[in-house]
Short mmCIF file of C-alpha atoms in Angstrom, two decimals:
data_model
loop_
_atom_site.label_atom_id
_atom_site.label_comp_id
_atom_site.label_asym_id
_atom_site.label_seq_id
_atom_site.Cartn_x
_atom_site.Cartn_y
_atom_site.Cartn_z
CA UNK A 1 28.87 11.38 11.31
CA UNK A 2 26.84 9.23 9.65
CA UNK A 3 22.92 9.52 9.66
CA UNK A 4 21.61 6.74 11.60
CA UNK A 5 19.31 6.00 8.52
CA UNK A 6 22.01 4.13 7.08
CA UNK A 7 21.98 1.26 9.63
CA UNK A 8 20.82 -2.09 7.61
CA UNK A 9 17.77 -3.80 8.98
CA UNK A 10 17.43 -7.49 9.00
CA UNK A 11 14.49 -9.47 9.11
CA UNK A 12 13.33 -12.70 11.33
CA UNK A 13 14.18 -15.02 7.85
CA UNK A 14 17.13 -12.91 7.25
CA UNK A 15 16.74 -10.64 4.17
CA UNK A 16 18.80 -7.80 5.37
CA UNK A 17 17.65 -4.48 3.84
CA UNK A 18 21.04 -1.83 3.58
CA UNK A 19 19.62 0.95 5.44
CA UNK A 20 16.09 2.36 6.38
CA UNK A 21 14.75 4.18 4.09
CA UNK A 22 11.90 2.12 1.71
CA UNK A 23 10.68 3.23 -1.50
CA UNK A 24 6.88 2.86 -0.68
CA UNK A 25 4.01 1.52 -2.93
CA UNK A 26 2.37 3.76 -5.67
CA UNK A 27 0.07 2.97 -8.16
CA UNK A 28 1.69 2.60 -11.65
CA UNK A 29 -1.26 2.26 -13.68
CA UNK A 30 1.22 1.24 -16.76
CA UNK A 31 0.13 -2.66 -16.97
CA UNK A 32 -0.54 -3.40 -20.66
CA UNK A 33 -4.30 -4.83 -21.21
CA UNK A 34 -3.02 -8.70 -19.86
CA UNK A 35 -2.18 -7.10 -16.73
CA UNK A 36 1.35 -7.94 -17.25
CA UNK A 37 3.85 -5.62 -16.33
CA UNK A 38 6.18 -4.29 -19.32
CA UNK A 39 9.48 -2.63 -20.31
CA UNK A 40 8.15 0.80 -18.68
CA UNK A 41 7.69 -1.33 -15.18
CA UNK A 42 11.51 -2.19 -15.54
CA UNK A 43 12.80 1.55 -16.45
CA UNK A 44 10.78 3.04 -13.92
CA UNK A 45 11.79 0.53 -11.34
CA UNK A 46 15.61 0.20 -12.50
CA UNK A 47 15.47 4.16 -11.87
CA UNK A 48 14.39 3.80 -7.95
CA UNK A 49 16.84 0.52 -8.08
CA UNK A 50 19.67 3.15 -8.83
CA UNK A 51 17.98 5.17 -6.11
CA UNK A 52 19.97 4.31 -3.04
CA UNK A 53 16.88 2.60 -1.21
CA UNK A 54 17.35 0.10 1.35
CA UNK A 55 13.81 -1.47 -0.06
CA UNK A 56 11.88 -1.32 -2.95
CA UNK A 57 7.98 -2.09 -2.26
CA UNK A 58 6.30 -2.13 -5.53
CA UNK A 59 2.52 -0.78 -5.98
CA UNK A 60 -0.39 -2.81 -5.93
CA UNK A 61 -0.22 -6.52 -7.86
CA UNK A 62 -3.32 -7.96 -7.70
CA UNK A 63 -4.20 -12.27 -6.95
CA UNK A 64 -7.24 -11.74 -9.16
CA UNK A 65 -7.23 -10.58 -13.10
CA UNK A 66 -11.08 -10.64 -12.45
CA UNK A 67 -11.24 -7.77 -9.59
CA UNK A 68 -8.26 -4.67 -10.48
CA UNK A 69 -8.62 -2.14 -8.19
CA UNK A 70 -8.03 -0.21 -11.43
CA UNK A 71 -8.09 -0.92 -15.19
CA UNK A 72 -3.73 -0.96 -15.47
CA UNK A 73 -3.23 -2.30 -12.18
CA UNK A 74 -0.67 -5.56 -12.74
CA UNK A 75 -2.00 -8.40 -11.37
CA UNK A 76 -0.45 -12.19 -11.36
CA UNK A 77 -1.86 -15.08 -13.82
CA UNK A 78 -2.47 -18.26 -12.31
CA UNK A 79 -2.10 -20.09 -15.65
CA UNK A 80 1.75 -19.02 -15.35
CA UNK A 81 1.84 -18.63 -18.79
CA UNK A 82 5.84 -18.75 -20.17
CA UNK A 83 5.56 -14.93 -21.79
CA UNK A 84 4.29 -14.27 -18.28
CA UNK A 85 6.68 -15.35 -16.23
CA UNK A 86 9.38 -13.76 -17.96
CA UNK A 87 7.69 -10.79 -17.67
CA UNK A 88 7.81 -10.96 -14.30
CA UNK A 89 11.37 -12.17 -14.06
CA UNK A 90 12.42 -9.26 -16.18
CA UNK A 91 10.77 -6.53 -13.45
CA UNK A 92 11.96 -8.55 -10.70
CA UNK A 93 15.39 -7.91 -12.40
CA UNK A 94 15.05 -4.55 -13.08
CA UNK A 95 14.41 -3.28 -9.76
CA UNK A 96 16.93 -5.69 -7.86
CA UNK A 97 19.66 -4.96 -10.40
CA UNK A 98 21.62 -2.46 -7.79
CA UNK A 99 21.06 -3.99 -4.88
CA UNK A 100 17.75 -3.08 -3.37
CA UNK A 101 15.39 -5.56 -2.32
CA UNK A 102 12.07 -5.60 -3.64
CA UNK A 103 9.18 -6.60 -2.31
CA UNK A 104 5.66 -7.30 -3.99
CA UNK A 105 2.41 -5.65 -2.33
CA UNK A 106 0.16 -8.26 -3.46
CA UNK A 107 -4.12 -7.32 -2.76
CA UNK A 108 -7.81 -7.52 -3.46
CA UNK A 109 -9.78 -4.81 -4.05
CA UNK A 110 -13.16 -6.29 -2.63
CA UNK A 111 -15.46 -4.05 -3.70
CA UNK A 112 -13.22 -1.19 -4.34
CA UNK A 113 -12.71 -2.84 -7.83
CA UNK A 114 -13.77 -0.15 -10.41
CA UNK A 115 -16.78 -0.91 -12.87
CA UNK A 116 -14.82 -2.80 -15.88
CA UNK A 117 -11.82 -3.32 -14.18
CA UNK A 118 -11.06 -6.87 -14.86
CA UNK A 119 -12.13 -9.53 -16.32
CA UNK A 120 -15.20 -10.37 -14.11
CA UNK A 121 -17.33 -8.45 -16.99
CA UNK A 122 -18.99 -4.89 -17.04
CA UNK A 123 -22.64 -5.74 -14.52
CA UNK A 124 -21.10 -8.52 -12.12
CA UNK A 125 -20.86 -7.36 -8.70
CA UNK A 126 -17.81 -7.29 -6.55
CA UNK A 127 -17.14 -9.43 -3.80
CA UNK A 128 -16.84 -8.43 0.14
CA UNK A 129 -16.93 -9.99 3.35
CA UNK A 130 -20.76 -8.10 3.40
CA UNK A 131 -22.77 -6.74 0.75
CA UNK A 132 -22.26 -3.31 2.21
CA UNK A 133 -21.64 -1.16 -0.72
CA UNK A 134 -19.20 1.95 -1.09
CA UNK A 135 -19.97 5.52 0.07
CA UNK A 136 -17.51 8.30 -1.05
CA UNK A 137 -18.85 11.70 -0.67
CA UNK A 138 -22.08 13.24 1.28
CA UNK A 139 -24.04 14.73 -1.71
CA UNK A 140 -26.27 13.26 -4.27
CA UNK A 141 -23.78 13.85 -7.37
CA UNK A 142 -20.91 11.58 -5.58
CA UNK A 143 -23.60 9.11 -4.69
CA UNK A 144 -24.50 8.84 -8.36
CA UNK A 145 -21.10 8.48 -9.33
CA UNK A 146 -20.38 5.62 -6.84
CA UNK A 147 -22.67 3.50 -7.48
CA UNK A 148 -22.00 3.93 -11.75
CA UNK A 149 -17.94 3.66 -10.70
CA UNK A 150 -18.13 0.29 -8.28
CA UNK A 151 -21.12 -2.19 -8.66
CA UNK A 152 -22.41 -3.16 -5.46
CA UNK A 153 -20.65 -6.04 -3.65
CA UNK A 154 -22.12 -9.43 -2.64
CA UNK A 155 -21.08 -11.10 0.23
CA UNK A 156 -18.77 -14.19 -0.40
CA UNK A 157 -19.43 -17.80 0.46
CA UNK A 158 -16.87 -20.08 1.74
CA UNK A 159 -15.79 -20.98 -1.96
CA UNK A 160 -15.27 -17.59 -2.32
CA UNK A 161 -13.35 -17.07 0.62
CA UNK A 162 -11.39 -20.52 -0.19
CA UNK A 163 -10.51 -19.29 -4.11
CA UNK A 164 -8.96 -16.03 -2.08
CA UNK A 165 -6.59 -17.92 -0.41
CA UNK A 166 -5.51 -20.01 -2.73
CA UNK A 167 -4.82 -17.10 -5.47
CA UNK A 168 -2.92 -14.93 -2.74
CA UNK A 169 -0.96 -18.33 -1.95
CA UNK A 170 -0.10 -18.68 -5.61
CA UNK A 171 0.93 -15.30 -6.45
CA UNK A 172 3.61 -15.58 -3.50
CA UNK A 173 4.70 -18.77 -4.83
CA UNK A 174 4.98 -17.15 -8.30
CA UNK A 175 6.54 -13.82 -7.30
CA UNK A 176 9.19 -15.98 -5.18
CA UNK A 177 9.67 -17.72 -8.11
CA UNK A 178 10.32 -14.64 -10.31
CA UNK A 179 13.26 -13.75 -7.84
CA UNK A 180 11.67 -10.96 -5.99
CA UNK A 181 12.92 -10.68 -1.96
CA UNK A 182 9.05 -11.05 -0.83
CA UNK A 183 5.73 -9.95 -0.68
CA UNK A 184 3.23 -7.34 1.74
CA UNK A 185 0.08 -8.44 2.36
CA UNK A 186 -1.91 -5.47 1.69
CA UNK A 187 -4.60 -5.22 4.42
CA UNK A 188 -4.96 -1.89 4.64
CA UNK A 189 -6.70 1.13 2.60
CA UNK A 190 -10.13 -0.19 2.17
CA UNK A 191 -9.04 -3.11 0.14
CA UNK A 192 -10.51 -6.89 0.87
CA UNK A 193 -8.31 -8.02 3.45
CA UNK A 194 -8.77 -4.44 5.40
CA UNK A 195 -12.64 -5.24 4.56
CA UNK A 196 -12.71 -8.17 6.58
CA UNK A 197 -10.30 -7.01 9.58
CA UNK A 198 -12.44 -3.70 9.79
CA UNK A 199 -16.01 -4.61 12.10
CA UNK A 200 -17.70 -1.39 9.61
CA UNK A 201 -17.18 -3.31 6.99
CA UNK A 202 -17.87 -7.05 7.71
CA UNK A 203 -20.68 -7.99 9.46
CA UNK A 204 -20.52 -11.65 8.91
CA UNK A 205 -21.80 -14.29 11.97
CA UNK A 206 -19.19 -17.11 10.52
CA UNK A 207 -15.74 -18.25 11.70
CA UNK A 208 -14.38 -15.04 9.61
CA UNK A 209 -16.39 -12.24 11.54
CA UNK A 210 -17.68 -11.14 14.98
CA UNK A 211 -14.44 -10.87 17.08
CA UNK A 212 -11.35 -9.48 16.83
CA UNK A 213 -9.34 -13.04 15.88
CA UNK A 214 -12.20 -14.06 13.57
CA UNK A 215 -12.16 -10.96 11.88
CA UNK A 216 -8.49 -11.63 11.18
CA UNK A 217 -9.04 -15.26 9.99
CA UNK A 218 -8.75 -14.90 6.69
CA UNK A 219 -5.79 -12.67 6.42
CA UNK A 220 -4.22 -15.36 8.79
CA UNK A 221 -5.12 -18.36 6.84
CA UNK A 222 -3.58 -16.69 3.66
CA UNK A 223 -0.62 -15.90 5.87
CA UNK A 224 0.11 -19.65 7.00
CA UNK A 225 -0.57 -20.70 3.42
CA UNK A 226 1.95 -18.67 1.75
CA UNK A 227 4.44 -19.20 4.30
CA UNK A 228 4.08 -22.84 3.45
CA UNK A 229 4.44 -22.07 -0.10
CA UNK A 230 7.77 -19.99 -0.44
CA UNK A 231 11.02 -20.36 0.86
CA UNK A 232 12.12 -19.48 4.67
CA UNK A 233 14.26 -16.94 3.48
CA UNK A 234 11.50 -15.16 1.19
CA UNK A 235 10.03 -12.16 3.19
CA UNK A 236 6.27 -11.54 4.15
CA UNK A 237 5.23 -8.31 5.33
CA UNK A 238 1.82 -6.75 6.40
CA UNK A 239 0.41 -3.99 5.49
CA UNK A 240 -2.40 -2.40 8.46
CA UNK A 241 -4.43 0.95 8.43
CA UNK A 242 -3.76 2.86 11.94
CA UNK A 243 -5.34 5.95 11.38
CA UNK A 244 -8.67 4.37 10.88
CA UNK A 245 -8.43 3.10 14.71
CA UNK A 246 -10.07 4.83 17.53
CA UNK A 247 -9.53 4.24 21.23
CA UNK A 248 -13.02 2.23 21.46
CA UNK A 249 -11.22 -0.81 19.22
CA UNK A 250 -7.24 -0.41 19.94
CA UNK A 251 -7.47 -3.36 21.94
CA UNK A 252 -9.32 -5.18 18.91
CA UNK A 253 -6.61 -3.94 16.70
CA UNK A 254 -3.30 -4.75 19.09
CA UNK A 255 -4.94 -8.59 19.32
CA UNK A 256 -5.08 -8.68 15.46
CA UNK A 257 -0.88 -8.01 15.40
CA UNK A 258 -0.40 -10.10 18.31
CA UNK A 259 -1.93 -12.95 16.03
CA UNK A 260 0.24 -11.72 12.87
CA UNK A 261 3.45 -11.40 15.35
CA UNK A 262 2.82 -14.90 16.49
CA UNK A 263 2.15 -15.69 12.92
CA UNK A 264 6.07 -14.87 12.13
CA UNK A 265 5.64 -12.05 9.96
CA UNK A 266 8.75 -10.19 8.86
CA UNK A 267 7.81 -6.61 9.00
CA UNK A 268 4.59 -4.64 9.59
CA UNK A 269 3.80 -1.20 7.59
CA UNK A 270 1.48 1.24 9.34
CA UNK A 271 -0.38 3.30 7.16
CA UNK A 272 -3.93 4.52 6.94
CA UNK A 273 -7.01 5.47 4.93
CA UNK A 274 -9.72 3.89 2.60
CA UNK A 275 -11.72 5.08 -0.78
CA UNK A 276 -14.47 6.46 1.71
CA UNK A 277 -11.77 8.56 3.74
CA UNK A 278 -8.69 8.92 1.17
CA UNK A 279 -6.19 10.21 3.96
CA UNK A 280 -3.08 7.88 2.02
CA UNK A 281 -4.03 10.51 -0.86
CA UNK A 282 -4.53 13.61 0.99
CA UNK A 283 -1.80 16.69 0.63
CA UNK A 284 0.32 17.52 2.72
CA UNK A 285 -0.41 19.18 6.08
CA UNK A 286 1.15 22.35 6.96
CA UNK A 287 4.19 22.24 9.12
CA UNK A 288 3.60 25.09 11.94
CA UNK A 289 1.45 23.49 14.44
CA UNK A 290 -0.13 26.61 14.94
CA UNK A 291 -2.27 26.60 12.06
CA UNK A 292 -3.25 23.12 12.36
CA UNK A 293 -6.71 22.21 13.26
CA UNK A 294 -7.52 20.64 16.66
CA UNK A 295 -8.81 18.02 14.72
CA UNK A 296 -5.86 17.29 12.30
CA UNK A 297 -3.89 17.49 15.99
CA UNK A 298 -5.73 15.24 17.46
CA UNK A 299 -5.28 12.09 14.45
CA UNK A 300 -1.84 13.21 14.62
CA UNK A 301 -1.29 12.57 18.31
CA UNK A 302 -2.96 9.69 18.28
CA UNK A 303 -0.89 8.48 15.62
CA UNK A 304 2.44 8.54 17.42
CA UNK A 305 0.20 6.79 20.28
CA UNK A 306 -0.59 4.45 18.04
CA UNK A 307 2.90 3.52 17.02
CA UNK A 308 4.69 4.17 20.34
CA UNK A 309 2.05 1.55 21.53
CA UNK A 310 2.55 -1.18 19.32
CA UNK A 311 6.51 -1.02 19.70
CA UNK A 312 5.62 -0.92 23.66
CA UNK A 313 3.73 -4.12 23.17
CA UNK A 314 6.35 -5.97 20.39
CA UNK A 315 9.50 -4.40 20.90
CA UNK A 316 10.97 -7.13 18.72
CA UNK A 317 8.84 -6.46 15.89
CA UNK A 318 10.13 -4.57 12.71
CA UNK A 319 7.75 -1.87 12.08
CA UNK A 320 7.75 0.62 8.76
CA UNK A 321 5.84 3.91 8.71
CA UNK A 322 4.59 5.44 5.47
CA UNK A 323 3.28 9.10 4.78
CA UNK A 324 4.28 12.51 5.09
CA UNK A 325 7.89 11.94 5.51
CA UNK A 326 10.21 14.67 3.53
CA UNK A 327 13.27 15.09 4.77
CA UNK A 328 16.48 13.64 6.27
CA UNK A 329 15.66 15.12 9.74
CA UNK A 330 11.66 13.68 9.76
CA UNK A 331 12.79 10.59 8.95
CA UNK A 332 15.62 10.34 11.60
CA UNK A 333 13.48 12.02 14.28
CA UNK A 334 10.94 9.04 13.73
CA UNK A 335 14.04 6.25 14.21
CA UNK A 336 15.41 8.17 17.24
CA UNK A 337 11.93 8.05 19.20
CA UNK A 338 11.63 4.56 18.43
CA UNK A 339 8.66 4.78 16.35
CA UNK A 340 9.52 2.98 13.45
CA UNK A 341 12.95 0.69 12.29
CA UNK A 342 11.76 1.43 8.45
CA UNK A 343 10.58 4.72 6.61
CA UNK A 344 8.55 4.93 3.87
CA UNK A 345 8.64 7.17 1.49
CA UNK A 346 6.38 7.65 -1.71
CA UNK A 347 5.70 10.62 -3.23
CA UNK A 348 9.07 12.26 -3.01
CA UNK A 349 10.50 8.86 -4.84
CA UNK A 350 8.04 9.56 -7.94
CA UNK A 351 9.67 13.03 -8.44
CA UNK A 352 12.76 11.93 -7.60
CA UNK A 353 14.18 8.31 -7.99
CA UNK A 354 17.40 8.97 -5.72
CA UNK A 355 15.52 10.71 -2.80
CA UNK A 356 17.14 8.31 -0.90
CA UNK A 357 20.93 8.66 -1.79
CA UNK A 358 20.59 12.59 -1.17
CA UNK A 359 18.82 11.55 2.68
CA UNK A 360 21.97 9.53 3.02
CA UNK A 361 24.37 11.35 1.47
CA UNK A 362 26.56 12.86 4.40
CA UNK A 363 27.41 15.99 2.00
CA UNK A 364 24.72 17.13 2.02
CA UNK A 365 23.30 19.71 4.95
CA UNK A 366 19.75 18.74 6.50
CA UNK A 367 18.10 22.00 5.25
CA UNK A 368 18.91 20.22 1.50
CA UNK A 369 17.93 17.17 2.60
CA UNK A 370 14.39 17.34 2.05
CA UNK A 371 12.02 17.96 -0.54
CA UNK A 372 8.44 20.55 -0.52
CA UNK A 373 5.50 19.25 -2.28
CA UNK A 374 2.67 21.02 -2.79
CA UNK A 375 -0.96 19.48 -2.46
CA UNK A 376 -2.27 19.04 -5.74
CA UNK A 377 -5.60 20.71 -6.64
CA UNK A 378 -8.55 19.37 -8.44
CA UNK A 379 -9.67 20.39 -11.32
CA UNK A 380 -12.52 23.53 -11.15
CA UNK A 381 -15.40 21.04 -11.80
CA UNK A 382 -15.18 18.84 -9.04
CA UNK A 383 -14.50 22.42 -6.92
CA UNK A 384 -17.68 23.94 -8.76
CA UNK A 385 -20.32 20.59 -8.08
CA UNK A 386 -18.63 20.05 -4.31
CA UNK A 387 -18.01 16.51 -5.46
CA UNK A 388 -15.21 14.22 -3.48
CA UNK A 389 -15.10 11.47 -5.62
CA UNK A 390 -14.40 13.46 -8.79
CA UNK A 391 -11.71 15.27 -6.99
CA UNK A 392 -10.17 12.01 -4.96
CA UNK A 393 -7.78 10.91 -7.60
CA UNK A 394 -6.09 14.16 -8.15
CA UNK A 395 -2.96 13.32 -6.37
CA UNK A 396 -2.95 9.88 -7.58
CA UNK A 397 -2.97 10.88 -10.44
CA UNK A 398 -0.25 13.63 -10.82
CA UNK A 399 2.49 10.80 -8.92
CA UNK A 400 1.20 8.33 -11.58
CA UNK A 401 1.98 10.31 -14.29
CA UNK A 402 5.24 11.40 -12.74
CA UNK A 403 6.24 7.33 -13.00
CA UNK A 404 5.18 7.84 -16.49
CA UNK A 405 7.78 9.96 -17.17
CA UNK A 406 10.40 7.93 -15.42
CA UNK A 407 9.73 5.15 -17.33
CA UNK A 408 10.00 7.55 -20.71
CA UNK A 409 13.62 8.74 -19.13
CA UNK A 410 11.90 12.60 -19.09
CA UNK A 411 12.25 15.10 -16.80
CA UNK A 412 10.01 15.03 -13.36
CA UNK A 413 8.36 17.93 -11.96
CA UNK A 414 7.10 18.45 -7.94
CA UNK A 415 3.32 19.99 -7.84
CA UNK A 416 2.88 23.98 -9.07
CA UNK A 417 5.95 23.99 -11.03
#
């Protein structure tokens, strides 16, 4: 019988994905110095296009060559250059060329923008809906290192907040353009759009903070703009943090996807975590419940709440869940309790581009349908000074470098082997 992962999806303005399993975002970090993507964007991506994925959802491509989140992250040029664009129409290509959708995760890193990362120059500050700077790590040593790693953020005026919109509304009218299936606004993981939506992090007393619907003003505005800009059958997606919410703002948070719902967005992605609290990066838990903190528990629980609420709420809307999926019997356990219509899956798909095909491949038994990954360890120095931001990028870094090798046609390799 066929695993009910196969069933194709299709969205309000009709892009159908083939079944349900998404190839979720990773960083690349191979854009050459013009932040342009290159040849080893299209191997890597004609790989997962060969993968069997219903969707392709690319890693971050930032609005603004002046604020990367880091120093090869792609980003779009609004000069639209002709080398550019067919640049861009070559990856586009690439990771269509079998079939699979793509979409573009297009975001600002606000002030998680690294030190040098653009071309905004080495001492200018970052930009944030408050001049609230970063804080990763509870010791002196991390403090140190944060404040040398991310200048300290100003708080943007209105011209700010209008050049925002109009580069996020340009980059979807130049991705459509490029022939990719759509774009995710990326308002989750710390970045600028989850900056403004999250009440920790923007203390403004304009139309774009205070209550839940201001605080959700500007991802709205850039919502309505690019809707305007690309064609009705071009996908938009949203990208929200869940584990971040606790009970005392739910409410806050269920208004904000009322407004996006009522918006006409085609899909939402749940995820969760920021720089300060890394949980999109952290290993893997362990699978016995028993030997799972009450804590971890808890945030699990809570969770499922989370998602079993907001289908409760908007039964019609198309909802994808990202992290910790690895195997064929996860990811249909999540469909069959009617958490989630899409499933993402990331780190699996670095190690191994067809992940997908063997989920859906109906020859294959569900104890081989699924993968292990180990949690990969930091180095002994940032184990030896206690420090969390030396020792944050460790997983980001392996999956990176397993992309690397895609793109080089070598052979991948899952953590500790």
């Amino acid at each position: 019988m066929p695993s009910l992962l196969n069933d194709a999806v299709k969205l309000p303005c009709g892009l159908v994905f083939p079944n349900r399993l998404s190839k979720a975002a990773m960083a690349e970090n191979l854009a050459t110095s013009d932040s342009n993507p290159n040849e080893n964007f299209n191997l890597a991506y004609n790989r997962w296009s060969d993968g069997g994925w219903g969707m392709i959802m690319t890693g971050n491509v930032q609005v603004d060559v002046d604020h990367l989140g880091n120093f090869k992250d792609p980003a779009v040029q609004t000069d639209y250059e002709t080398k550019s664009s067919k640049l861009w129409k070559a990856y586009a290509a690439a990771s269509q060329k079998h079939g699979s959708p793509t979409i573009v995760q297009l975001a600002h890193p606000g002030r998680q923008s690294l030190r040098g990362a653009g071309r905004r120059g080495l001492f200018a500050p970052t930009i944030a809906p408050s001049a609230i700077p970063l804080t990763i790590g509870n010791n002196f040593l991390d403090s140190v290192i944060t404040s040398l790693a991310f200048p300290r953020p100003r708080e943007m005026t209105q011209k700010d907040i209008n050049t925002v919109i109009r580069l996020f509304v340009d980059s979807a009218r130049f991705i459509a353009e490029s022939g990719f299936s759509g774009i995710e606004l990326h308002a989750a993981h710390g970045y600028l759009l989850d900056q403004f939506i999250n009440p920790k992090t923007n203390l403004r007393t304009d139309v774009y903070g205070g209550s839940a619907e201001n605080r959700a003003r500007l991802l709205l505005d850039i919502l309505k703009g690019c809707r305007e800009a690309v064609p009705a059958t071009f996908c938009i997606g949203v990208k929200l943090n869940s584990a971040d919410h606790s009970a005392a703002n739910l409410e806050d948070t269920m208004t904000q996807i009322r407004l996006l719902v009522d918006a006409g967005i085609d899909f939402l992605e749940v995820s969760g975590g920021t720089y300060e609290n890394p949980r999109m990066v952290d290993g893997d838990k362990p699978a016995i419940s028993q030997t799972k903190s009450a804590r971890t528990a808890a945030r699990e629980a809570f969770f499922l709440d989370f998602a079993k609420e907001t289908r409760k709420r908007f039964p019609n809307l198309v909802l994808m869940l990202t992290g910790g999926f690895r195997s064929r019997a996860g990811a249909e356990a999540a469909i069959k309790e009617n958490a989630c219509d899409l499933v993402g899956i990331a780190r699996p798909a670095a190690v191994n581009p067809r992940f997908a095909a063997l989920l859906l491949d109906e020859g294959t038994r569900d104890e081989d349908a699924q993968i292990s990954l180990d949690k990969v360890r930091p180095g002994w120095l940032p184990k030896l000074l206690r420090s969390q931001i030396l020792g944050a990028g460790a997983e980001s870094t392996y999956y990176a470098d397993q992309i690397h090798r895609l793109a080089k046609g070598r052979a991948t390799a899952v953590p500790g082997h």
